[in-house]
Coordinates of C-alpha atoms and ligand atoms in Angstrom, one line a residue:
M53 CA -15.8 202.0 47.1
T54 CA -13.6 200.1 44.7
C55 CA -13.1 201.0 41.1
I56 CA -12.5 198.2 38.7
P57 CA -11.4 199.6 35.3
I58 CA -11.7 196.9 32.6
N59 CA -8.8 197.2 30.3
I60 CA -10.1 195.7 27.2
P61 CA -7.5 193.3 25.7
H62 CA -6.8 194.5 22.1
Q63 CA -7.4 198.1 23.4
H64 CA -5.4 200.3 21.1
T65 CA -5.9 203.7 19.5
V66 CA -6.9 203.2 15.9
A67 CA -7.0 205.9 13.4
P68 CA -10.4 206.6 11.8
A69 CA -11.3 204.9 8.6
Q70 CA -9.4 206.6 5.7
S71 CA -9.0 204.3 2.8
Q72 CA -11.4 202.4 0.4
E73 CA -10.5 199.2 2.2
D74 CA -12.0 200.5 5.5
A75 CA -15.5 199.0 5.2
P76 CA -18.1 200.6 7.5
G77 CA -18.4 197.3 9.5
C78 CA -14.7 197.7 10.4
D79 CA -15.3 201.1 11.9
L80 CA -17.7 199.6 14.5
H81 CA -15.1 197.0 15.5
R82 CA -12.5 199.7 15.9
R83 CA -14.7 201.9 18.0
S84 CA -15.6 199.0 20.2
H85 CA -12.0 198.1 20.7
A86 CA -11.2 201.7 21.8
A87 CA -14.2 202.0 24.2
R88 CA -13.5 201.8 27.9
Q89 CA -15.7 200.1 30.4
T90 CA -15.4 200.9 34.2
I91 CA -17.2 199.1 37.0
I92 CA -17.4 200.9 40.3
H93 CA -18.2 198.7 43.3
G94 CA -20.2 200.8 45.7
D95 CA -23.3 202.8 46.4
C96 CA -24.6 204.6 43.3
L97 CA -25.5 207.9 45.1
D98 CA -22.0 208.1 46.7
A99 CA -20.4 207.4 43.3
M100 CA -22.6 209.7 41.3
R101 CA -22.0 212.6 43.8
R102 CA -18.3 212.4 42.9
M103 CA -18.9 212.5 39.2
K104 CA -18.7 215.7 37.1
A105 CA -22.0 217.5 36.2
G106 CA -22.9 217.1 32.5
S107 CA -20.3 214.3 31.9
I108 CA -22.8 211.6 30.9
D109 CA -24.6 211.3 27.6
V110 CA -27.0 208.5 28.3
V111 CA -28.1 206.5 31.4
V112 CA -29.7 203.1 30.8
T113 CA -30.7 201.5 34.0
S114 CA -33.1 199.2 35.8
P115 CA -33.3 200.0 39.5
P116 CA -34.6 197.6 42.1
Y117 CA -38.4 197.7 41.9
N118 CA -39.1 197.2 45.6
I119 CA -41.0 194.0 44.9
G120 CA -39.0 191.5 46.9
V121 CA -36.5 190.2 44.3
P122 CA -34.0 188.0 46.2
Y123 CA -30.8 190.0 45.5
R124 CA -27.7 188.7 47.3
S125 CA -27.2 191.7 49.6
Y126 CA -29.7 194.4 48.7
D127 CA -33.1 194.2 50.5
D128 CA -35.7 194.8 47.9
R129 CA -38.6 195.5 50.3
K130 CA -38.5 198.9 51.8
P131 CA -41.3 201.0 53.1
P132 CA -42.8 202.6 49.9
E133 CA -42.1 206.2 51.1
V134 CA -38.4 205.4 51.8
Y135 CA -38.0 203.7 48.5
L136 CA -39.6 206.6 46.5
R137 CA -37.5 209.2 48.4
W138 CA -34.4 207.2 47.4
M139 CA -35.6 207.1 43.8
E140 CA -36.0 210.8 43.8
E141 CA -32.5 211.3 45.1
V142 CA -31.2 209.0 42.4
A143 CA -33.2 211.0 39.8
G144 CA -31.6 214.3 41.0
Q145 CA -28.1 212.9 40.6
I146 CA -28.8 211.5 37.2
A147 CA -30.3 214.9 36.1
R148 CA -27.2 216.6 37.3
L149 CA -24.8 214.2 35.5
L150 CA -26.6 214.3 32.1
A151 CA -25.4 216.5 29.3
D152 CA -28.0 219.0 28.0
D153 CA -28.8 216.7 25.1
G154 CA -28.5 213.6 27.2
A155 CA -31.1 211.0 27.9
L156 CA -32.2 208.5 30.6
F157 CA -33.8 205.2 29.7
L158 CA -35.4 204.0 32.9
N159 CA -36.6 200.4 32.9
I160 CA -39.2 199.8 35.5
A161 CA -41.9 197.1 36.0
A162 CA -45.2 197.0 37.9
G163 CA -45.0 194.9 41.0
P164 CA -47.9 193.4 42.9
D165 CA -48.9 197.1 43.4
P166 CA -49.7 198.2 39.8
W167 CA -48.9 201.9 40.8
I168 CA -45.2 201.3 41.4
A169 CA -44.0 202.1 37.9
T170 CA -46.1 205.3 37.8
D171 CA -44.9 206.4 41.3
V172 CA -41.3 205.9 40.2
A173 CA -42.0 207.9 37.0
Q174 CA -43.4 210.7 39.2
A175 CA -40.2 210.7 41.4
F176 CA -38.2 211.3 38.2
R177 CA -40.6 213.8 36.9
S178 CA -39.5 216.4 39.4
H179 CA -36.0 216.4 37.7
L180 CA -36.5 215.4 34.1
T181 CA -39.1 215.5 31.3
L182 CA -40.7 212.4 30.0
Q183 CA -40.1 212.3 26.2
N184 CA -41.2 208.8 25.3
R185 CA -42.9 206.0 27.1
I186 CA -41.9 202.6 25.6
S187 CA -43.4 199.2 26.5
W188 CA -41.0 196.4 26.6
I189 CA -43.2 193.4 25.6
K190 CA -41.6 190.3 27.1
S191 CA -44.3 187.8 26.0
I192 CA -47.3 188.0 23.7
A193 CA -50.3 185.9 23.1
I194 CA -52.2 186.3 19.9
G195 CA -55.1 183.9 19.5
D196 CA -53.8 180.5 20.6
R197 CA -50.1 181.4 19.8
T198 CA -47.7 182.6 22.4
S199 CA -44.2 183.9 22.1
G200 CA -41.6 184.8 24.7
H201 CA -41.7 184.1 28.5
F202 CA -43.1 185.8 31.6
K203 CA -42.8 185.3 35.3
P204 CA -46.1 183.6 36.2
I205 CA -47.8 184.8 39.3
N206 CA -50.3 182.8 41.2
S207 CA -53.2 185.1 41.7
K208 CA -57.0 185.2 41.6
R209 CA -56.8 189.0 41.1
F210 CA -54.0 189.8 38.8
L211 CA -53.0 188.9 35.2
N212 CA -49.5 187.6 34.6
R213 CA -47.3 190.6 33.9
T214 CA -45.9 190.3 30.3
H215 CA -44.5 193.8 29.8
E216 CA -42.3 196.4 31.6
E217 CA -41.9 200.1 31.0
I218 CA -38.9 201.9 29.5
L219 CA -39.3 205.6 30.3
H220 CA -37.2 207.9 28.1
F221 CA -36.5 211.1 30.0
T222 CA -34.5 214.1 28.8
K223 CA -33.9 217.5 30.3
R224 CA -36.5 219.4 28.2
G225 CA -38.3 216.7 26.2
D226 CA -36.7 218.0 22.9
V227 CA -33.7 215.7 22.2
E228 CA -33.6 214.4 18.7
I229 CA -33.5 210.7 18.4
D230 CA -32.5 208.3 15.6
R231 CA -35.8 206.5 15.0
L232 CA -34.6 204.6 11.9
A233 CA -31.5 203.2 13.6
I234 CA -33.9 200.9 15.4
G235 CA -36.5 200.9 12.6
V236 CA -38.0 198.0 10.7
P237 CA -38.4 197.4 6.9
Y238 CA -41.7 198.4 5.3
E239 CA -44.1 195.4 4.9
D240 CA -45.7 197.2 1.9
K241 CA -42.8 198.3 -0.3
T242 CA -45.0 200.7 -2.3
N243 CA -44.6 203.0 0.7
L244 CA -41.0 203.6 -0.4
G245 CA -42.2 205.5 -3.4
R246 CA -45.2 207.2 -1.7
W247 CA -43.8 208.7 1.4
Q248 CA -41.2 211.3 1.1
A249 CA -39.9 210.4 4.5
A250 CA -39.3 206.8 3.2
R251 CA -35.8 207.4 1.8
S252 CA -34.7 203.9 2.8
D253 CA -36.6 200.7 3.5
R254 CA -37.0 201.5 7.2
R255 CA -39.8 202.9 9.2
C256 CA -40.1 203.8 12.8
A257 CA -40.9 200.6 14.8
G258 CA -43.0 202.5 17.4
N259 CA -42.9 202.4 21.1
S260 CA -43.7 198.7 21.7
W261 CA -40.5 196.8 21.7
F262 CA -40.9 193.0 21.6
I263 CA -37.8 191.7 23.2
P264 CA -38.4 188.1 24.3
Y265 CA -37.6 187.5 27.9
E266 CA -35.4 184.6 29.0
T267 CA -36.7 182.4 31.8
V268 CA -35.3 183.0 35.3
R269 CA -33.7 179.6 35.2
A270 CA -32.0 180.2 31.8
R271 CA -30.7 183.6 33.0
A272 CA -29.5 182.4 36.4
G273 CA -27.7 179.5 34.7
K274 CA -25.9 182.1 32.6
H275 CA -24.9 184.8 35.0
G276 CA -26.4 184.0 38.5
H277 CA -28.2 187.4 38.9
P278 CA -32.0 187.3 39.5
A279 CA -33.0 190.4 37.5
I280 CA -31.0 190.7 34.3
F281 CA -32.5 192.5 31.3
P282 CA -31.7 191.3 27.7
V283 CA -28.7 193.0 26.0
D284 CA -31.0 193.9 23.2
L285 CA -32.7 196.4 25.5
P286 CA -29.7 198.7 26.2
L287 CA -28.6 198.2 22.6
R288 CA -31.8 199.7 21.3
C289 CA -31.7 202.6 23.8
L290 CA -28.2 203.5 22.7
Q291 CA -28.9 203.1 19.0
M292 CA -32.1 205.2 19.3
H293 CA -30.1 208.0 21.1
G294 CA -27.6 208.1 18.2
E295 CA -24.0 209.3 18.4
T296 CA -21.6 207.3 20.7
G297 CA -20.5 208.8 24.0
T298 CA -20.5 207.7 27.6
V299 CA -23.3 205.6 29.1
L300 CA -23.8 205.2 32.8
D301 CA -25.7 202.4 34.6
P302 CA -26.0 203.2 38.3
F303 CA -27.6 199.8 39.1
A304 CA -25.3 197.8 36.9
G305 CA -26.1 194.3 38.2
S306 CA -24.4 191.7 35.9
G307 CA -23.2 194.5 33.6
T308 CA -25.6 194.1 30.7
T309 CA -25.6 197.9 29.8
L310 CA -21.8 197.8 29.7
V311 CA -21.9 194.8 27.4
A312 CA -24.1 196.8 25.0
A313 CA -21.8 199.8 25.4
R314 CA -18.8 197.6 24.5
M315 CA -20.6 196.2 21.4
L316 CA -21.5 199.6 20.1
G317 CA -18.2 201.4 20.9
W318 CA -19.6 203.5 23.8
N319 CA -17.6 204.2 27.0
G320 CA -19.5 202.6 29.9
I321 CA -19.6 203.2 33.6
G322 CA -21.4 200.8 35.8
I323 CA -22.0 201.1 39.5
E324 CA -23.0 198.1 41.6
I325 CA -23.3 197.7 45.3
D326 CA -22.9 193.9 45.6
D327 CA -19.3 192.7 45.2
A328 CA -20.3 189.4 43.6
Y329 CA -22.5 191.1 41.0
A330 CA -19.7 193.6 40.3
E331 CA -17.3 190.7 39.8
M332 CA -19.9 189.0 37.5
A333 CA -20.0 192.1 35.4
R334 CA -16.2 192.3 35.2
H335 CA -16.1 188.6 34.2
R336 CA -18.8 189.1 31.5
L337 CA -17.0 192.0 30.0
A338 CA -13.6 190.3 30.0
E339 CA -15.2 187.3 28.3
I340 CA -16.6 189.3 25.4
A341 CA -13.5 191.4 25.1
G342 CA -11.5 188.2 24.9
G343 CA -11.4 187.6 21.2
S344 CA -14.5 186.8 19.2
V345 CA -14.4 190.3 17.6
S346 CA -12.1 190.4 14.7
C347 CA -11.2 193.3 12.5
C348 CA -11.6 192.8 8.8
Ligands
SAM1838 C1 -32.6 195.2 38.5 S1 -31.0 194.9 39.0 C2 -30.1 195.4 37.6 C3 -29.8 194.3 36.6 C4 -29.0 194.8 35.4 N1 -29.8 195.6 34.5 C5 -28.6 193.5 34.6 O1 -29.0 193.3 33.4 O2 -27.8 192.7 35.2 C6 -30.6 196.1 40.2 C7 -29.2 196.1 40.8 O3 -29.1 197.2 41.6 C8 -28.1 196.9 42.7 N2 -28.2 197.9 43.7 C9 -29.1 198.1 44.7 N3 -28.9 199.2 45.5 C10 -27.8 199.8 44.9 C11 -27.1 201.0 45.2 N4 -27.4 201.7 46.2 N5 -26.0 201.3 44.4 C12 -25.7 200.5 43.4 N6 -26.3 199.3 43.1 C13 -27.4 199.0 43.8 C14 -28.6 195.5 43.1 O4 -27.6 194.8 43.8 C15 -29.0 194.9 41.7 O5 -27.9 194.2 41.2

């Protein structure tokens, strides 16, 4: 197992905002500069077993779905019982690592077998409590208008799959979330006066998240990984959880979760079994750390 710590250029300890000139926007830039991202190249179960219990605040991850995605080295077609036993072991380790008020956001899609997402949810149920069930809508069709993309399947039985699940698990199902951090403005502004809860022009956006999906070709052109999720997905999960801390992605792939962590000032740990994908993640992080962020 190789550990690749990413030393963010510009990384320096910055004192918290103190003066009038310290605008709130600056604080985010400072936190993101101080955050540390680590990529571990190796097997996630091995790596997680070595980590300290209760040391992780949030896990955002998308495991292989066992649907035959052509990863470079991982074989994504296992006998279903072997795959589900493995998922349960992963769930056990994640539950051990999470802090008491921590959360897991598990992104999972249905494959040709529409039960896969539900079966995986059950494997996690033995260790954690399902607090929210979020639908990640990748593409919508309303009347004759469509928006976003999906991976078309050639079938006389099945519809094209235009959404995936994001399962929000916590230890006891009672962790407070910051609904308004990912809220949307009221369409009808008279709500602002009427609802006591409407202190600001934001309401809870609900559990359908429309995050347009990039085509496989567009994504592969960018990072060369066949199953990347959009950075907006981990960004929303972290913002919904609230306070910054340490986020883990045991199936890090091209490092999207760590990119989101870096953007929001979280510490990130990503574990990836394939050396080329681990290198891809390192490269991606080094690129965003490189200099586009400036402190006002
Ligand atoms: C669905 S992809 C994750 C993609 C990631 N969310 C992104 O945006 O790039 C799943 C990843 O898990 C990796 N993987 C498979 N088995 C693993 C294991 N035992 N430990 C760590 N990573 C593993 C695969 O190589 C693949 O990159």
